[in-house]
Structure formats: C-alpha cells, structure tokens
C-alpha cells in the first residue's frame, strides 16, 4: 500500500505517505528506491519529507547511504545539508560515503564543510585518505573553512608526520597555540 501511495501523481498523497512511513511499517527495497527517488524531487517539500522519512533501518545499508548521495551536487543546498544531518543517524557511516563526501569538500561552502566535518567527528572517521583531503582545506583562503579543518584535525590527534607538519605550519601562520 505504501509503495502505491508513494507513486501517486498527487504530491499531497506522497507527502502524506512519507510522513506516515514509520506508522505504516513497510520497508523493503522498492519502498527504499521510491524514497530515494523522492529525495531528488523538484518539489522541496517532497524532498524534505523524503529525507525525514529515512529510518535508522534504511541507514544500516551502506548501499542505501551511498544512493542517498546520488546527484548530491545537483541538489538544493538545504537538501544537501539535510542529507548530511540524516547520515548522522546511521549506526555506522559507509567508507564509500565518507570518501565521497571528502572528495566533495573542496567544492562545498563553509557551512556544508562544517556539517561534513561534524559528521566525520560524530562517526569517528580518521581514515588517512580522508584526513589528507581535510588537510588540503588548511590552505583555503576562507579562514572559517581552514579553521574548521584545523579544529577537526587537531581533535583527531593523527600521528602522521605530514599532517602534523601541516597543523604546525597552520598554527604558526595563524598565531594559534
């Protein structure tokens, strides 16, 4: 029944189904696929409600997490931010998702970068490949961005000598302790 309502041509029906998804207790691959499709809807309200309807059970699947990032760059800024926040509810962040988000850091704005770094912190992401991409943000012209990267890296206490040199250089350039 839920799948039929999610595919309704009536937007109100789809929003109602998304809002009541947990109550209807129907989760299967077809429902998940339809929810993912609705995340990319041209209608903001539908996208927002689709993201809100994503359950912890959905987020247990690394494939679902990765699919949530499909067309990420083409999505509305607010929708991208909601997706990042929703990923914090996952029991474990998929390594592919972590790498995908890290790959996008250089083209994100300061607030999205902050959200991704907060996600990485919450999920205790310390993969050296990802850390090195965050190190690159230390050179960002925007102090807000570079300082977020510095704070993230400083909290990790990575023993890698290249990371430590970059942090030391950043401290010296910005007169930090």
mmCIF file of C-alpha atoms in Angstrom:
data_model
loop_
_atom_site.group_PDB
_atom_site.id
_atom_site.type_symbol
_atom_site.label_atom_id
_atom_site.label_comp_id
_atom_site.label_asym_id
_atom_site.label_seq_id
_atom_site.Cartn_x
_atom_site.Cartn_y
_atom_site.Cartn_z
ATOM 1 C CA UNK A 1 0.000 0.000 0.000
ATOM 2 C CA UNK A 2 2.749 2.450 0.942
ATOM 3 C CA UNK A 3 4.512 1.984 -2.385
ATOM 4 C CA UNK A 4 1.299 2.685 -4.285
ATOM 5 C CA UNK A 5 0.765 5.928 -2.360
ATOM 6 C CA UNK A 6 4.417 6.980 -2.790
ATOM 7 C CA UNK A 7 3.972 6.625 -6.555
ATOM 8 C CA UNK A 8 0.750 8.649 -6.602
ATOM 9 C CA UNK A 9 0.673 11.546 -9.066
ATOM 10 C CA UNK A 10 -0.759 13.665 -6.244
ATOM 11 C CA UNK A 11 2.011 15.428 -4.277
ATOM 12 C CA UNK A 12 -0.143 15.615 -1.157
ATOM 13 C CA UNK A 13 -0.564 11.838 -1.217
ATOM 14 C CA UNK A 14 3.202 11.329 -1.487
ATOM 15 C CA UNK A 15 3.902 13.749 1.347
ATOM 16 C CA UNK A 16 1.267 12.010 3.490
ATOM 17 C CA UNK A 17 2.844 8.602 2.786
ATOM 18 C CA UNK A 18 6.317 9.878 3.605
ATOM 19 C CA UNK A 19 5.065 11.473 6.806
ATOM 20 C CA UNK A 20 3.369 8.228 7.873
ATOM 21 C CA UNK A 21 6.036 5.820 6.611
ATOM 22 C CA UNK A 22 7.118 4.755 10.098
ATOM 23 C CA UNK A 23 3.496 4.193 11.169
ATOM 24 C CA UNK A 24 2.800 2.037 8.129
ATOM 25 C CA UNK A 25 5.871 -0.056 8.953
ATOM 26 C CA UNK A 26 6.595 -1.038 5.353
ATOM 27 C CA UNK A 27 10.260 -1.145 4.458
ATOM 28 C CA UNK A 28 11.556 -3.065 1.503
ATOM 29 C CA UNK A 29 13.848 -2.410 -1.444
ATOM 30 C CA UNK A 30 11.035 -0.997 -3.598
ATOM 31 C CA UNK A 31 9.907 1.442 -0.902
ATOM 32 C CA UNK A 32 13.520 2.492 -0.276
ATOM 33 C CA UNK A 33 14.058 3.047 -4.007
ATOM 34 C CA UNK A 34 10.961 5.221 -4.194
ATOM 35 C CA UNK A 35 12.046 7.239 -1.140
ATOM 36 C CA UNK A 36 15.446 7.804 -2.749
ATOM 37 C CA UNK A 37 13.729 8.937 -5.940
ATOM 38 C CA UNK A 38 11.601 11.384 -3.942
ATOM 39 C CA UNK A 39 14.687 12.805 -2.201
ATOM 40 C CA UNK A 40 15.632 14.138 -5.647
ATOM 41 C CA UNK A 41 12.174 15.570 -6.315
ATOM 42 C CA UNK A 42 11.871 19.012 -7.880
ATOM 43 C CA UNK A 43 9.432 19.834 -5.074
ATOM 44 C CA UNK A 44 11.287 20.948 -1.961
ATOM 45 C CA UNK A 45 8.542 19.744 0.404
ATOM 46 C CA UNK A 46 8.617 16.267 -1.091
ATOM 47 C CA UNK A 47 12.426 16.091 -0.876
ATOM 48 C CA UNK A 48 12.451 17.326 2.700
ATOM 49 C CA UNK A 49 9.766 14.867 3.774
ATOM 50 C CA UNK A 50 11.536 12.006 1.951
ATOM 51 C CA UNK A 51 14.743 12.699 3.869
ATOM 52 C CA UNK A 52 12.845 12.918 7.144
ATOM 53 C CA UNK A 53 11.193 9.566 6.388
ATOM 54 C CA UNK A 54 14.533 7.767 6.124
ATOM 55 C CA UNK A 55 14.745 5.342 9.023
ATOM 56 C CA UNK A 56 17.703 4.002 11.004
ATOM 57 C CA UNK A 57 16.954 0.649 9.372
ATOM 58 C CA UNK A 58 17.402 2.265 5.935
ATOM 59 C CA UNK A 59 20.690 3.785 7.075
ATOM 60 C CA UNK A 60 22.062 0.410 8.180
ATOM 61 C CA UNK A 61 22.520 -0.318 4.495
ATOM 62 C CA UNK A 62 25.751 1.097 3.096
ATOM 63 C CA UNK A 63 24.236 0.871 -0.388
ATOM 64 C CA UNK A 64 21.286 2.998 0.737
ATOM 65 C CA UNK A 65 23.628 5.570 2.283
ATOM 66 C CA UNK A 66 25.606 5.791 -0.941
ATOM 67 C CA UNK A 67 22.425 6.050 -3.023
ATOM 68 C CA UNK A 68 21.326 8.940 -0.813
ATOM 69 C CA UNK A 69 24.293 10.885 -2.216
ATOM 70 C CA UNK A 70 23.296 10.315 -5.843
ATOM 71 C CA UNK A 71 23.215 13.656 -7.696
ATOM 72 C CA UNK A 72 24.328 15.335 -4.458
ATOM 73 C CA UNK A 73 25.940 18.258 -6.310
ATOM 74 C CA UNK A 74 22.742 18.960 -8.248
ATOM 75 C CA UNK A 75 20.527 19.107 -5.161
ATOM 76 C CA UNK A 76 19.311 22.240 -3.442
ATOM 77 C CA UNK A 77 21.721 23.435 -0.727
ATOM 78 C CA UNK A 78 19.163 22.882 2.057
ATOM 79 C CA UNK A 79 18.504 19.336 0.830
ATOM 80 C CA UNK A 80 22.235 18.573 0.791
ATOM 81 C CA UNK A 81 22.534 19.813 4.356
ATOM 82 C CA UNK A 82 19.563 17.676 5.447
ATOM 83 C CA UNK A 83 21.149 14.598 3.878
ATOM 84 C CA UNK A 84 24.391 15.182 5.755
ATOM 85 C CA UNK A 85 22.460 15.634 9.008
ATOM 86 C CA UNK A 86 20.406 12.497 8.311
ATOM 87 C CA UNK A 87 23.604 10.493 7.815
ATOM 88 C CA UNK A 88 24.496 11.274 11.445
ATOM 89 C CA UNK A 89 21.650 8.929 12.382
ATOM 90 C CA UNK A 90 23.356 5.986 10.686
ATOM 91 C CA UNK A 91 24.761 3.360 13.031
ATOM 92 C CA UNK A 92 27.976 3.386 11.015
ATOM 93 C CA UNK A 93 28.966 5.605 8.114
ATOM 94 C CA UNK A 94 29.841 3.692 4.965
ATOM 95 C CA UNK A 95 33.507 4.076 3.973
ATOM 96 C CA UNK A 96 32.360 4.800 0.389
ATOM 97 C CA UNK A 97 30.110 7.602 1.675
ATOM 98 C CA UNK A 98 32.921 9.066 3.773
ATOM 99 C CA UNK A 99 35.256 9.095 0.794
ATOM 100 C CA UNK A 100 32.576 10.524 -1.494
ATOM 101 C CA UNK A 101 31.876 13.385 0.920
ATOM 102 C CA UNK A 102 35.593 14.019 1.428
ATOM 103 C CA UNK A 103 36.034 14.203 -2.347
ATOM 104 C CA UNK A 104 33.438 16.991 -2.430
ATOM 105 C CA UNK A 105 34.929 19.115 0.372
ATOM 106 C CA UNK A 106 36.878 21.403 -1.972
ATOM 107 C CA UNK A 107 33.709 22.482 -3.786
ATOM 108 C CA UNK A 108 31.437 22.879 -0.745
ATOM 109 C CA UNK A 109 30.742 26.125 1.032
ATOM 110 C CA UNK A 110 31.853 26.716 4.613
ATOM 111 C CA UNK A 111 28.645 25.643 6.286
ATOM 112 C CA UNK A 112 28.407 22.345 4.390
ATOM 113 C CA UNK A 113 32.069 21.669 5.104
ATOM 114 C CA UNK A 114 31.324 22.222 8.783
ATOM 115 C CA UNK A 115 28.411 19.783 8.601
ATOM 116 C CA UNK A 116 30.534 17.126 6.892
ATOM 117 C CA UNK A 117 33.361 17.552 9.391
ATOM 118 C CA UNK A 118 30.848 17.324 12.254
ATOM 119 C CA UNK A 119 29.540 14.102 10.677
ATOM 120 C CA UNK A 120 33.088 12.753 10.405
ATOM 121 C CA UNK A 121 33.712 13.664 14.052
ATOM 122 C CA UNK A 122 30.469 12.079 15.232
ATOM 123 C CA UNK A 123 31.296 8.873 13.346
ATOM 124 C CA UNK A 124 34.964 8.977 14.396
ATOM 125 C CA UNK A 125 36.242 8.971 10.826
ATOM 126 C CA UNK A 126 40.035 9.004 10.844
ATOM 127 C CA UNK A 127 40.856 7.318 7.537
ATOM 128 C CA UNK A 128 44.196 8.787 6.428
ATOM 129 C CA UNK A 129 42.971 9.377 2.849
ATOM 130 C CA UNK A 130 40.093 11.460 4.187
ATOM 131 C CA UNK A 131 42.332 13.201 6.701
ATOM 132 C CA UNK A 132 44.681 14.247 3.885
ATOM 133 C CA UNK A 133 41.761 15.762 1.983
ATOM 134 C CA UNK A 134 40.816 17.711 5.083
ATOM 135 C CA UNK A 135 44.468 18.826 5.401
ATOM 136 C CA UNK A 136 44.092 20.420 1.963
ATOM 137 C CA UNK A 137 41.407 22.673 3.456
ATOM 138 C CA UNK A 138 44.032 24.243 5.727
ATOM 139 C CA UNK A 139 45.154 26.167 2.632
ATOM 140 C CA UNK A 140 41.686 27.518 1.900
ATOM 141 C CA UNK A 141 41.590 31.318 1.556
ATOM 142 C CA UNK A 142 38.459 31.409 3.716
ATOM 143 C CA UNK A 143 39.621 31.439 7.350
ATOM 144 C CA UNK A 144 36.281 29.995 8.503
ATOM 145 C CA UNK A 145 36.850 26.931 6.313
ATOM 146 C CA UNK A 146 40.521 26.491 7.170
ATOM 147 C CA UNK A 147 39.842 26.896 10.900
ATOM 148 C CA UNK A 148 37.121 24.217 10.784
ATOM 149 C CA UNK A 149 39.609 21.878 9.117
ATOM 150 C CA UNK A 150 42.238 22.752 11.720
ATOM 151 C CA UNK A 151 39.853 22.116 14.615
ATOM 152 C CA UNK A 152 38.754 18.788 13.132
ATOM 153 C CA UNK A 153 42.327 17.613 12.548
ATOM 154 C CA UNK A 154 43.518 18.838 15.917
ATOM 155 C CA UNK A 155 40.840 16.787 17.702
ATOM 156 C CA UNK A 156 41.873 13.633 15.824
ATOM 157 C CA UNK A 157 45.454 13.705 17.078
ATOM 158 C CA UNK A 158 46.774 11.905 13.988
ATOM 159 C CA UNK A 159 50.384 10.728 14.307
ATOM 160 C CA UNK A 160 51.099 11.127 10.558
ATOM 161 C CA UNK A 161 54.144 13.411 10.192
ATOM 162 C CA UNK A 162 52.759 15.186 7.103
ATOM 163 C CA UNK A 163 49.517 16.015 8.908
ATOM 164 C CA UNK A 164 51.461 17.214 11.963
ATOM 165 C CA UNK A 165 53.676 19.458 9.801
ATOM 166 C CA UNK A 166 50.599 20.969 8.150
ATOM 167 C CA UNK A 167 48.969 21.618 11.526
ATOM 168 C CA UNK A 168 52.176 23.154 12.886
ATOM 169 C CA UNK A 169 52.511 25.424 9.827
ATOM 170 C CA UNK A 170 48.854 26.463 10.181
ATOM 171 C CA UNK A 171 49.369 27.261 13.893
ATOM 172 C CA UNK A 172 52.388 29.401 13.055
ATOM 173 C CA UNK A 173 50.712 31.243 10.145
ATOM 174 C CA UNK A 174 47.587 31.997 12.171
ATOM 175 C CA UNK A 175 49.346 32.548 15.502
ATOM 176 C CA UNK A 176 47.497 29.748 17.290
ATOM 177 C CA UNK A 177 48.806 27.871 20.310
#
